[in-house]
mmCIF file of C-alpha atoms in Angstrom:
data_model
loop_
_atom_site.group_PDB
_atom_site.id
_atom_site.type_symbol
_atom_site.label_atom_id
_atom_site.label_comp_id
_atom_site.label_asym_id
_atom_site.label_seq_id
_atom_site.Cartn_x
_atom_site.Cartn_y
_atom_site.Cartn_z
ATOM 1 C CA UNK P 30 79.837 -2.688 8.892
ATOM 2 C CA UNK P 31 81.411 -3.995 13.296
ATOM 3 C CA UNK P 32 77.904 -2.410 13.634
ATOM 4 C CA UNK P 33 75.974 -3.873 11.536
ATOM 5 C CA UNK P 34 76.693 -7.411 12.725
ATOM 6 C CA UNK P 35 76.108 -6.944 16.129
ATOM 7 C CA UNK P 36 72.386 -5.447 15.192
ATOM 8 C CA UNK P 37 71.502 -8.741 13.440
ATOM 9 C CA UNK P 38 73.192 -10.198 16.409
ATOM 10 C CA UNK P 39 71.058 -8.822 18.907
ATOM 11 C CA UNK P 40 67.623 -8.973 16.892
ATOM 12 C CA UNK P 41 68.013 -12.888 16.314
ATOM 13 C CA UNK P 42 69.164 -12.916 20.009
ATOM 14 C CA UNK P 43 65.923 -11.120 21.244
ATOM 15 C CA UNK P 44 63.386 -13.072 18.297
ATOM 16 C CA UNK P 45 64.945 -16.791 19.957
ATOM 17 C CA UNK P 46 64.482 -16.048 23.676
ATOM 18 C CA UNK P 47 61.446 -14.932 22.452
ATOM 19 C CA UNK P 48 59.533 -17.860 24.121
ATOM 20 C CA UNK P 49 55.206 -16.740 23.117
ATOM 21 C CA UNK P 50 55.061 -16.765 19.150
ATOM 22 C CA UNK P 51 52.208 -16.775 16.707
ATOM 23 C CA UNK P 52 52.306 -18.283 14.196
ATOM 24 C CA UNK P 53 49.527 -17.684 11.884
ATOM 25 C CA UNK P 54 50.650 -14.844 9.407
ATOM 26 C CA UNK P 55 48.869 -11.447 8.730
ATOM 27 C CA UNK P 56 46.242 -12.020 6.412
ATOM 28 C CA UNK P 57 43.658 -10.051 4.482
ATOM 29 C CA UNK P 58 40.153 -12.401 4.292
ATOM 30 C CA UNK P 59 36.798 -11.418 1.690
ATOM 31 C CA UNK P 60 33.276 -13.422 2.570
ATOM 32 C CA UNK P 61 30.302 -12.851 1.014
ATOM 33 C CA UNK P 62 27.245 -11.803 3.665
ATOM 34 C CA UNK P 63 25.711 -14.827 5.348
ATOM 35 C CA UNK P 64 28.887 -17.021 5.199
ATOM 36 C CA UNK P 65 31.234 -18.009 7.801
ATOM 37 C CA UNK P 66 34.152 -16.334 7.788
ATOM 38 C CA UNK P 67 37.705 -18.348 9.382
ATOM 39 C CA UNK P 68 40.469 -16.151 10.722
ATOM 40 C CA UNK P 69 43.382 -18.322 11.712
ATOM 41 C CA UNK P 70 45.842 -17.892 15.358
ATOM 42 C CA UNK P 71 47.960 -20.518 15.813
ATOM 43 C CA UNK P 72 50.263 -20.121 18.958
ATOM 44 C CA UNK P 73 54.117 -22.208 19.917
ATOM 45 C CA UNK P 74 54.982 -21.527 24.217
ATOM 46 C CA UNK P 75 58.259 -22.360 25.679
ATOM 47 C CA UNK P 76 58.813 -24.109 28.922
ATOM 48 C CA UNK P 77 59.761 -20.496 30.615
ATOM 49 C CA UNK P 78 55.739 -19.800 30.151
ATOM 50 C CA UNK P 79 54.385 -20.883 33.696
ATOM 51 C CA UNK P 80 51.515 -18.043 33.417
ATOM 52 C CA UNK P 81 47.564 -18.439 33.072
ATOM 53 C CA UNK P 82 47.076 -18.911 29.558
ATOM 54 C CA UNK P 83 44.400 -15.123 28.780
ATOM 55 C CA UNK P 84 43.153 -15.424 24.739
ATOM 56 C CA UNK P 85 41.395 -12.280 23.650
ATOM 57 C CA UNK P 86 39.898 -11.522 20.061
ATOM 58 C CA UNK P 87 39.546 -7.673 19.599
ATOM 59 C CA UNK P 88 37.156 -6.345 16.799
ATOM 60 C CA UNK P 89 38.500 -2.428 15.097
ATOM 61 C CA UNK P 90 35.274 -1.399 13.742
ATOM 62 C CA UNK P 91 35.621 0.534 9.553
ATOM 63 C CA UNK P 92 34.383 3.202 11.169
ATOM 64 C CA UNK P 93 36.774 4.661 13.383
ATOM 65 C CA UNK P 94 34.903 6.484 15.708
ATOM 66 C CA UNK P 95 34.657 3.478 17.275
ATOM 67 C CA UNK P 96 36.498 1.710 19.781
ATOM 68 C CA UNK P 97 37.787 -1.545 19.866
ATOM 69 C CA UNK P 98 35.600 -4.182 21.379
ATOM 70 C CA UNK P 99 35.894 -7.270 22.852
ATOM 71 C CA UNK P 100 33.848 -9.898 21.220
ATOM 72 C CA UNK P 101 35.301 -13.048 22.787
ATOM 73 C CA UNK P 102 37.600 -14.027 25.753
ATOM 74 C CA UNK P 103 39.365 -17.174 27.144
ATOM 75 C CA UNK P 104 40.251 -16.584 31.076
ATOM 76 C CA UNK P 105 40.733 -18.619 33.958
ATOM 77 C CA UNK P 106 39.799 -21.689 31.859
ATOM 78 C CA UNK P 107 36.209 -20.307 31.045
ATOM 79 C CA UNK P 108 35.138 -18.951 27.894
ATOM 80 C CA UNK P 109 33.386 -15.343 27.949
ATOM 81 C CA UNK P 110 31.323 -14.305 23.817
ATOM 82 C CA UNK P 111 28.496 -12.038 25.472
ATOM 83 C CA UNK P 112 30.828 -9.180 25.631
ATOM 84 C CA UNK P 113 29.620 -7.329 21.829
ATOM 85 C CA UNK P 114 26.345 -7.061 20.875
ATOM 86 C CA UNK P 115 26.553 -6.807 17.664
ATOM 87 C CA UNK P 116 28.407 -10.363 17.295
ATOM 88 C CA UNK P 117 26.331 -12.243 20.610
ATOM 89 C CA UNK P 118 26.464 -15.727 19.693
ATOM 90 C CA UNK P 119 27.927 -15.896 15.558
ATOM 91 C CA UNK P 120 31.523 -16.066 17.319
ATOM 92 C CA UNK P 121 33.210 -19.476 18.754
ATOM 93 C CA UNK P 122 36.751 -20.798 19.045
ATOM 94 C CA UNK P 123 37.259 -23.978 17.009
ATOM 95 C CA UNK P 124 39.227 -25.987 18.962
ATOM 96 C CA UNK P 125 37.721 -27.244 22.105
ATOM 97 C CA UNK P 126 41.283 -27.580 24.021
ATOM 98 C CA UNK P 127 42.802 -24.185 23.413
ATOM 99 C CA UNK P 128 46.069 -25.098 25.562
ATOM 100 C CA UNK P 129 47.076 -26.835 22.614
ATOM 101 C CA UNK P 130 48.020 -23.683 20.341
ATOM 102 C CA UNK P 131 45.381 -22.822 18.823
ATOM 103 C CA UNK P 132 42.886 -19.570 19.441
ATOM 104 C CA UNK P 133 41.505 -19.312 15.526
ATOM 105 C CA UNK P 134 37.438 -18.839 15.810
ATOM 106 C CA UNK P 135 34.687 -18.719 13.054
ATOM 107 C CA UNK P 136 31.750 -15.736 13.051
ATOM 108 C CA UNK P 137 28.640 -17.468 11.178
ATOM 109 C CA UNK P 138 26.505 -14.984 9.391
ATOM 110 C CA UNK P 139 28.371 -12.545 7.932
ATOM 111 C CA UNK P 140 26.614 -9.420 8.263
ATOM 112 C CA UNK P 141 28.220 -5.857 6.939
ATOM 113 C CA UNK P 142 28.501 -5.100 10.008
ATOM 114 C CA UNK P 143 30.934 -6.645 10.526
ATOM 115 C CA UNK P 144 33.800 -5.109 8.496
ATOM 116 C CA UNK P 145 36.420 -3.959 10.404
ATOM 117 C CA UNK P 146 39.828 -5.431 11.581
ATOM 118 C CA UNK P 147 40.639 -8.376 14.000
ATOM 119 C CA UNK P 148 43.251 -8.958 16.315
ATOM 120 C CA UNK P 149 44.190 -12.122 18.292
ATOM 121 C CA UNK P 150 45.884 -11.219 21.034
ATOM 122 C CA UNK P 151 47.461 -14.228 23.523
ATOM 123 C CA UNK P 152 49.662 -14.260 26.492
ATOM 124 C CA UNK P 153 51.034 -16.542 29.446
ATOM 125 C CA UNK P 154 53.636 -14.957 31.560
ATOM 126 C CA UNK P 155 55.787 -14.094 30.276
ATOM 127 C CA UNK P 156 55.363 -14.539 27.042
ATOM 128 C CA UNK P 157 53.166 -12.210 24.672
ATOM 129 C CA UNK P 158 51.939 -12.352 21.458
ATOM 130 C CA UNK P 159 49.127 -10.532 18.885
ATOM 131 C CA UNK P 160 48.237 -10.580 15.389
ATOM 132 C CA UNK P 161 45.747 -8.483 13.544
ATOM 133 C CA UNK P 162 43.417 -9.879 10.196
ATOM 134 C CA UNK P 163 41.585 -7.418 8.071
ATOM 135 C CA UNK P 164 37.494 -8.783 7.108
ATOM 136 C CA UNK P 165 35.524 -7.796 4.177
ATOM 137 C CA UNK P 166 32.229 -8.717 3.915
ATOM 138 C CA UNK P 167 31.147 -8.802 0.401
ATOM 139 C CA UNK P 168 27.166 -9.053 -1.164
ATOM 140 C CA UNK P 169 27.331 -11.428 -3.974
ATOM 141 C CA UNK P 170 25.293 -10.042 -7.108
ATOM 142 C CA UNK P 171 21.871 -11.097 -7.082
ATOM 143 C CA UNK P 172 18.158 -10.827 -7.895
ATOM 144 C CA UNK P 173 19.615 -10.091 -11.394
ATOM 145 C CA UNK P 174 16.698 -8.438 -14.346
ATOM 146 C CA UNK P 175 17.173 -8.723 -17.819
ATOM 147 C CA UNK P 176 15.149 -6.940 -20.174
ATOM 148 C CA UNK P 177 14.191 -4.978 -22.705
ATOM 149 C CA UNK P 178 14.388 -1.314 -22.907
ATOM 150 C CA UNK P 179 12.464 -0.040 -26.636
ATOM 151 C CA UNK P 180 10.013 -1.375 -29.082
ATOM 152 C CA UNK P 181 11.327 -4.464 -30.822
ATOM 153 C CA UNK P 182 10.834 -3.598 -34.036
ATOM 154 C CA UNK P 183 12.522 -4.385 -36.891
ATOM 155 C CA UNK P 184 14.426 -0.954 -38.130
ATOM 156 C CA UNK P 185 14.073 0.195 -34.445
ATOM 157 C CA UNK P 186 16.829 1.565 -31.308
ATOM 158 C CA UNK P 187 16.893 -0.701 -28.222
ATOM 159 C CA UNK P 188 18.844 -1.867 -25.409
ATOM 160 C CA UNK P 189 19.594 -4.424 -24.029
ATOM 161 C CA UNK P 190 20.079 -4.670 -19.812
ATOM 162 C CA UNK P 191 20.567 -6.289 -17.094
ATOM 163 C CA UNK P 192 20.762 -5.331 -13.716
ATOM 164 C CA UNK P 193 21.943 -6.206 -10.281
ATOM 165 C CA UNK P 194 19.185 -5.526 -7.801
ATOM 166 C CA UNK P 195 22.260 -5.764 -4.953
ATOM 167 C CA UNK P 196 26.266 -7.025 -5.466
ATOM 168 C CA UNK P 197 29.477 -5.318 -4.137
ATOM 169 C CA UNK P 198 31.750 -4.159 -6.538
ATOM 170 C CA UNK P 199 33.457 -4.303 -8.752
ATOM 171 C CA UNK P 200 31.117 -6.095 -11.030
ATOM 172 C CA UNK P 201 32.071 -8.099 -13.430
ATOM 173 C CA UNK P 202 29.498 -8.461 -16.784
ATOM 174 C CA UNK P 203 29.013 -11.388 -20.027
ATOM 175 C CA UNK P 204 26.452 -10.823 -22.704
ATOM 176 C CA UNK P 205 26.177 -14.578 -24.458
ATOM 177 C CA UNK P 206 23.270 -15.130 -27.793
ATOM 178 C CA UNK P 207 22.373 -18.863 -26.484
ATOM 179 C CA UNK P 208 20.063 -19.647 -30.188
ATOM 180 C CA UNK P 209 19.802 -19.044 -33.557
ATOM 181 C CA UNK P 210 23.480 -20.106 -34.276
ATOM 182 C CA UNK P 211 25.337 -18.044 -31.597
ATOM 183 C CA UNK P 212 26.129 -15.697 -33.505
ATOM 184 C CA UNK P 213 26.445 -11.502 -33.075
ATOM 185 C CA UNK P 214 27.136 -8.660 -34.630
ATOM 186 C CA UNK P 215 30.347 -7.346 -34.380
ATOM 187 C CA UNK P 216 29.627 -4.434 -33.314
ATOM 188 C CA UNK P 217 28.625 -5.189 -30.348
ATOM 189 C CA UNK P 218 32.244 -6.998 -28.675
ATOM 190 C CA UNK P 219 32.485 -3.375 -26.997
ATOM 191 C CA UNK P 220 29.015 -4.459 -25.267
ATOM 192 C CA UNK P 221 29.541 -8.084 -24.329
ATOM 193 C CA UNK P 222 30.576 -7.230 -21.070
ATOM 194 C CA UNK P 223 29.129 -4.088 -20.127
ATOM 195 C CA UNK P 224 25.256 -3.646 -17.836
ATOM 196 C CA UNK P 225 23.717 -2.535 -21.800
ATOM 197 C CA UNK P 226 23.924 -3.482 -25.376
ATOM 198 C CA UNK P 227 22.822 -0.689 -27.161
ATOM 199 C CA UNK P 228 21.381 -2.332 -30.803
ATOM 200 C CA UNK P 229 20.958 0.163 -33.880
ATOM 201 C CA UNK P 230 18.452 -0.201 -36.899
ATOM 202 C CA UNK P 231 17.368 -4.072 -35.644
ATOM 203 C CA UNK P 232 16.765 -7.122 -38.043
ATOM 204 C CA UNK P 233 15.164 -9.936 -37.110
ATOM 205 C CA UNK P 234 18.935 -11.871 -36.963
ATOM 206 C CA UNK P 235 18.815 -10.502 -33.452
ATOM 207 C CA UNK P 236 16.132 -12.049 -32.556
ATOM 208 C CA UNK P 237 17.018 -15.115 -30.211
ATOM 209 C CA UNK P 238 17.604 -15.946 -26.100
ATOM 210 C CA UNK P 239 20.330 -14.055 -24.366
ATOM 211 C CA UNK P 240 21.201 -15.020 -21.324
ATOM 212 C CA UNK P 241 23.552 -11.936 -18.809
ATOM 213 C CA UNK P 242 26.418 -12.745 -15.679
ATOM 214 C CA UNK P 243 27.270 -11.469 -13.336
ATOM 215 C CA UNK P 244 30.392 -11.339 -11.461
ATOM 216 C CA UNK P 245 32.515 -10.164 -8.487
ATOM 217 C CA UNK P 246 35.045 -12.295 -6.068
ATOM 218 C CA UNK P 247 31.955 -13.274 -3.894
ATOM 219 C CA UNK P 248 29.312 -14.869 -6.366
ATOM 220 C CA UNK P 249 28.045 -14.642 -9.640
ATOM 221 C CA UNK P 250 24.248 -14.418 -10.578
ATOM 222 C CA UNK P 251 22.572 -15.116 -14.025
ATOM 223 C CA UNK P 252 19.287 -14.186 -16.214
ATOM 224 C CA UNK P 253 17.701 -14.145 -20.050
ATOM 225 C CA UNK P 254 15.385 -12.698 -22.101
ATOM 226 C CA UNK P 255 14.057 -13.628 -24.946
ATOM 227 C CA UNK P 256 14.381 -10.980 -28.235
ATOM 228 C CA UNK P 257 11.372 -10.578 -30.578
ATOM 229 C CA UNK P 258 12.271 -8.040 -33.391
ATOM 230 C CA UNK P 259 9.012 -8.052 -35.632
ATOM 231 C CA UNK P 260 7.964 -5.677 -38.476
ATOM 232 C CA UNK P 261 6.713 -2.460 -38.035
ATOM 233 C CA UNK P 262 3.312 -2.198 -36.286
ATOM 234 C CA UNK P 263 -0.182 -0.172 -38.148
ATOM 235 C CA UNK P 264 0.293 3.007 -36.013
ATOM 236 C CA UNK P 265 -1.778 4.705 -38.524
ATOM 237 C CA UNK P 266 -4.352 2.355 -37.653
ATOM 238 C CA UNK P 267 -3.557 1.961 -34.024
ATOM 239 C CA UNK P 268 -3.776 6.155 -33.321
ATOM 240 C CA UNK P 269 -7.331 6.155 -34.780
ATOM 241 C CA UNK P 270 -8.368 3.013 -32.940
ATOM 242 C CA UNK P 271 -7.454 4.900 -29.849
ATOM 243 C CA UNK P 272 -8.928 8.392 -31.596
ATOM 244 C CA UNK P 273 -12.586 6.295 -32.040
ATOM 245 C CA UNK P 274 -12.235 4.993 -28.234
ATOM 246 C CA UNK P 275 -12.211 8.847 -26.840
ATOM 247 C CA UNK P 276 -15.041 9.701 -28.767
ATOM 248 C CA UNK P 277 -17.124 7.406 -28.140
ATOM 249 C CA UNK P 278 -16.118 6.852 -24.393
ATOM 250 C CA UNK P 279 -17.367 10.773 -24.402
ATOM 251 C CA UNK P 280 -20.130 10.581 -26.002
ATOM 252 C CA UNK P 281 -20.875 8.273 -23.659
ATOM 253 C CA UNK P 282 -20.338 10.029 -20.622
ATOM 254 C CA UNK P 283 -22.752 13.103 -22.146
ATOM 255 C CA UNK P 284 -25.803 10.558 -22.429
ATOM 256 C CA UNK P 285 -25.863 9.222 -19.131
ATOM 257 C CA UNK P 286 -24.897 13.501 -17.746
ATOM 258 C CA UNK P 287 -28.393 13.862 -20.083
ATOM 259 C CA UNK P 288 -30.068 10.836 -19.121
ATOM 260 C CA UNK P 289 -29.323 12.230 -15.197
ATOM 261 C CA UNK P 290 -29.845 16.021 -15.801
ATOM 262 C CA UNK P 291 -33.112 15.167 -17.098
ATOM 263 C CA UNK P 292 -34.101 13.568 -14.542
ATOM 264 C CA UNK P 293 -33.002 15.984 -11.588
ATOM 265 C CA UNK P 294 -35.229 18.364 -14.300
ATOM 266 C CA UNK P 295 -38.672 15.623 -13.635
ATOM 267 C CA UNK P 296 -38.602 15.608 -10.074
ATOM 268 C CA UNK P 297 -37.891 19.026 -9.670
ATOM 269 C CA UNK P 298 -41.590 19.373 -11.698
ATOM 270 C CA UNK P 299 -42.986 17.346 -10.019
ATOM 271 C CA UNK P 300 -42.197 18.052 -6.669
ATOM 272 C CA UNK P 301 -43.054 22.048 -7.982
ATOM 273 C CA UNK P 302 -46.629 20.734 -9.963
ATOM 274 C CA UNK P 303 -47.833 19.121 -6.516
ATOM 275 C CA UNK P 304 -46.579 21.953 -4.078
ATOM 276 C CA UNK P 305 -49.448 24.167 -6.364
ATOM 277 C CA UNK P 306 -52.647 22.088 -6.473
ATOM 278 C CA UNK P 307 -52.163 21.958 -2.148
ATOM 279 C CA UNK P 308 -51.640 25.066 -2.310
ATOM 280 C CA UNK P 309 -54.753 26.015 -5.183
ATOM 281 C CA UNK P 310 -57.274 23.830 -3.227
ATOM 282 C CA UNK P 311 -59.636 25.358 -0.210
ATOM 283 C CA UNK P 312 -59.985 23.830 2.876
ATOM 284 C CA UNK P 313 -62.877 21.499 3.107
ATOM 285 C CA UNK P 314 -66.042 22.879 5.295
ATOM 286 C CA UNK P 315 -67.507 21.732 8.263
ATOM 287 C CA UNK P 316 -71.238 19.740 8.180
ATOM 288 C CA UNK P 317 -72.601 20.651 11.283
ATOM 289 C CA UNK P 318 -71.613 24.735 11.418
ATOM 290 C CA UNK P 319 -73.134 25.020 7.847
ATOM 291 C CA UNK P 320 -76.410 23.472 8.691
ATOM 292 C CA UNK P 321 -76.683 25.325 12.057
ATOM 293 C CA UNK P 322 -75.897 28.596 9.849
ATOM 294 C CA UNK P 323 -78.115 27.657 7.335
ATOM 295 C CA UNK P 324 -81.328 26.649 9.736
ATOM 296 C CA UNK P 325 -80.365 29.744 12.027
ATOM 297 C CA UNK P 326 -80.479 32.166 8.511
ATOM 298 C CA UNK P 327 -84.209 30.450 7.855
ATOM 299 C CA UNK P 328 -85.247 30.714 11.852
ATOM 300 C CA UNK P 329 -83.959 34.716 11.311
ATOM 301 C CA UNK P 330 -86.803 35.204 8.138
ATOM 302 C CA UNK P 331 -89.324 33.160 9.513
ATOM 303 C CA UNK P 332 -89.164 35.659 12.255
ATOM 304 C CA UNK P 333 -89.821 38.727 10.577
ATOM 305 C CA UNK P 334 -92.490 36.830 8.565
ATOM 306 C CA UNK P 335 -95.784 38.536 9.002
ATOM 307 C CA UNK P 336 -99.711 36.860 8.182
ATOM 308 C CA UNK P 337 -99.880 38.420 5.180
ATOM 309 C CA UNK P 338 -96.890 36.870 4.090
ATOM 310 C CA UNK P 339 -97.299 33.502 5.567
ATOM 311 C CA UNK P 340 -99.054 31.893 2.489
ATOM 312 C CA UNK P 341 -96.051 31.833 0.561
ATOM 313 C CA UNK P 342 -94.608 29.577 2.972
ATOM 314 C CA UNK P 343 -96.967 26.646 2.530
ATOM 315 C CA UNK P 344 -93.881 24.153 1.253
ATOM 316 C CA UNK P 345 -91.342 23.569 4.306
ATOM 317 C CA UNK P 346 -87.975 24.835 3.602
ATOM 318 C CA UNK P 347 -86.247 23.309 5.593
ATOM 319 C CA UNK P 348 -85.970 20.288 3.523
ATOM 320 C CA UNK P 349 -84.873 21.837 0.446
ATOM 321 C CA UNK P 350 -80.434 21.786 1.835
ATOM 322 C CA UNK P 351 -78.548 23.029 -0.122
ATOM 323 C CA UNK P 352 -75.944 19.997 -1.863
ATOM 324 C CA UNK P 353 -72.654 21.694 -1.462
ATOM 325 C CA UNK P 354 -73.426 22.384 1.910
ATOM 326 C CA UNK P 355 -74.610 18.770 2.991
ATOM 327 C CA UNK P 356 -71.807 16.405 1.103
ATOM 328 C CA UNK P 357 -72.934 12.635 1.032
ATOM 329 C CA UNK P 358 -70.022 10.632 3.601
ATOM 330 C CA UNK P 359 -67.271 8.784 2.255
ATOM 331 C CA UNK P 360 -68.493 5.377 1.113
ATOM 332 C CA UNK P 361 -66.257 2.371 1.732
ATOM 333 C CA UNK P 362 -66.418 0.564 -2.592
ATOM 334 C CA UNK P 363 -67.956 -2.772 -1.182
ATOM 335 C CA UNK P 364 -70.751 -1.257 0.169
ATOM 336 C CA UNK P 365 -73.564 0.569 -1.500
ATOM 337 C CA UNK P 366 -74.001 5.068 -0.764
ATOM 338 C CA UNK P 367 -76.160 5.923 2.108
ATOM 339 C CA UNK P 368 -79.053 8.389 2.295
ATOM 340 C CA UNK P 369 -78.241 11.122 3.839
ATOM 341 C CA UNK P 370 -81.897 12.154 6.557
ATOM 342 C CA UNK P 371 -83.160 15.448 7.296
ATOM 343 C CA UNK P 372 -81.474 17.802 9.326
ATOM 344 C CA UNK P 373 -83.266 17.274 13.042
ATOM 345 C CA UNK P 374 -84.184 20.466 13.682
ATOM 346 C CA UNK P 375 -84.857 20.594 17.665
ATOM 347 C CA UNK P 376 -81.193 18.926 17.618
ATOM 348 C CA UNK P 377 -79.946 21.267 15.721
ATOM 349 C CA UNK P 378 -80.224 24.351 17.989
ATOM 350 C CA UNK P 379 -83.456 24.906 16.152
ATOM 351 C CA UNK P 380 -86.754 27.440 17.964
ATOM 352 C CA UNK P 381 -90.249 26.122 16.814
ATOM 353 C CA UNK P 382 -92.398 29.439 15.705
ATOM 354 C CA UNK P 383 -95.932 29.913 17.117
ATOM 355 C CA UNK P 384 -97.814 31.174 13.527
ATOM 356 C CA UNK P 385 -100.824 33.323 14.408
ATOM 357 C CA UNK P 386 -104.304 32.196 13.778
ATOM 358 C CA UNK P 387 -106.416 35.307 12.541
ATOM 359 C CA UNK P 388 -109.468 35.224 13.488
ATOM 360 C CA UNK P 389 -112.825 35.519 11.313
ATOM 361 C CA UNK P 390 -112.819 39.538 12.452
ATOM 362 C CA UNK P 391 -109.276 39.722 11.491
ATOM 363 C CA UNK P 392 -107.691 40.259 14.686
ATOM 364 C CA UNK P 393 -104.738 37.728 15.173
ATOM 365 C CA UNK P 394 -104.950 35.546 17.515
#
């Protein structure tokens, strides 16, 4: 007993003789993402604390793999707040006079990466003190979406769903009916606090406007939906219409394909016929060569004549030029057709033939 009393007295004396003390208790703080977190750190000094005042805030991240980081420092009457890049520009002392005993800070525009344990250290020799604060950053429910999953027809089964885009767990759900006497079936009682309401054998009395509120420790959000339970639609007619539409589409596609193939066959046939005609047409004859060959043949025949058969050549055959060898020159549609002159034998290279004369005694002159 005496030993226990002595121990208590020693602890009391030690606590009493401590010069510097931090009066803020250790605590846990929860804030929403994007908000500002106030981290208190108030201290008292005694006359024995004569050394320079140093204040230091450290962060122990939630990831244990990272070492403690100094986020802001006061030393030699100067403030240094650029030690930790992730918090640069977002951490500040709340007091303009730190010597007054207030070393509290604000962390603005909170992020999920700011989660961790913050430690406040105050030193003024010979006194030293420190306190820890656990900061948790949560995400408010937001982007709530309400919708009906299924067909809203009488007798059908479907679901009313409420889904937040983001929000820190745990989340609480609350459904309410805002119209039609605000009554809900008794079977829904257990679903009114869940994200999904399952509806069985729906009836028209379920129609109305519903709201869903999602809440967590840092905020809440809400969405609404309109439920209209209607009689069943004519499914047979819908199916028949769909089948007819598909058949009409297939017929239209078939017609388009048929027309395209027919047009291609016609174009191919025209090309083949045109090619055959061009191969059957003989090349045009030269008028000059035809005339020369004709006159040359006449010249050779004249050279072989004797005086006895000259009488049969009383008529000049140079005027008998075959029409097929001397085609008329194509004329312009506006001009009359020109007459073709008889060929000049001297210009064509023909040699004049001397016809021998016969004397009275029968000798050739």
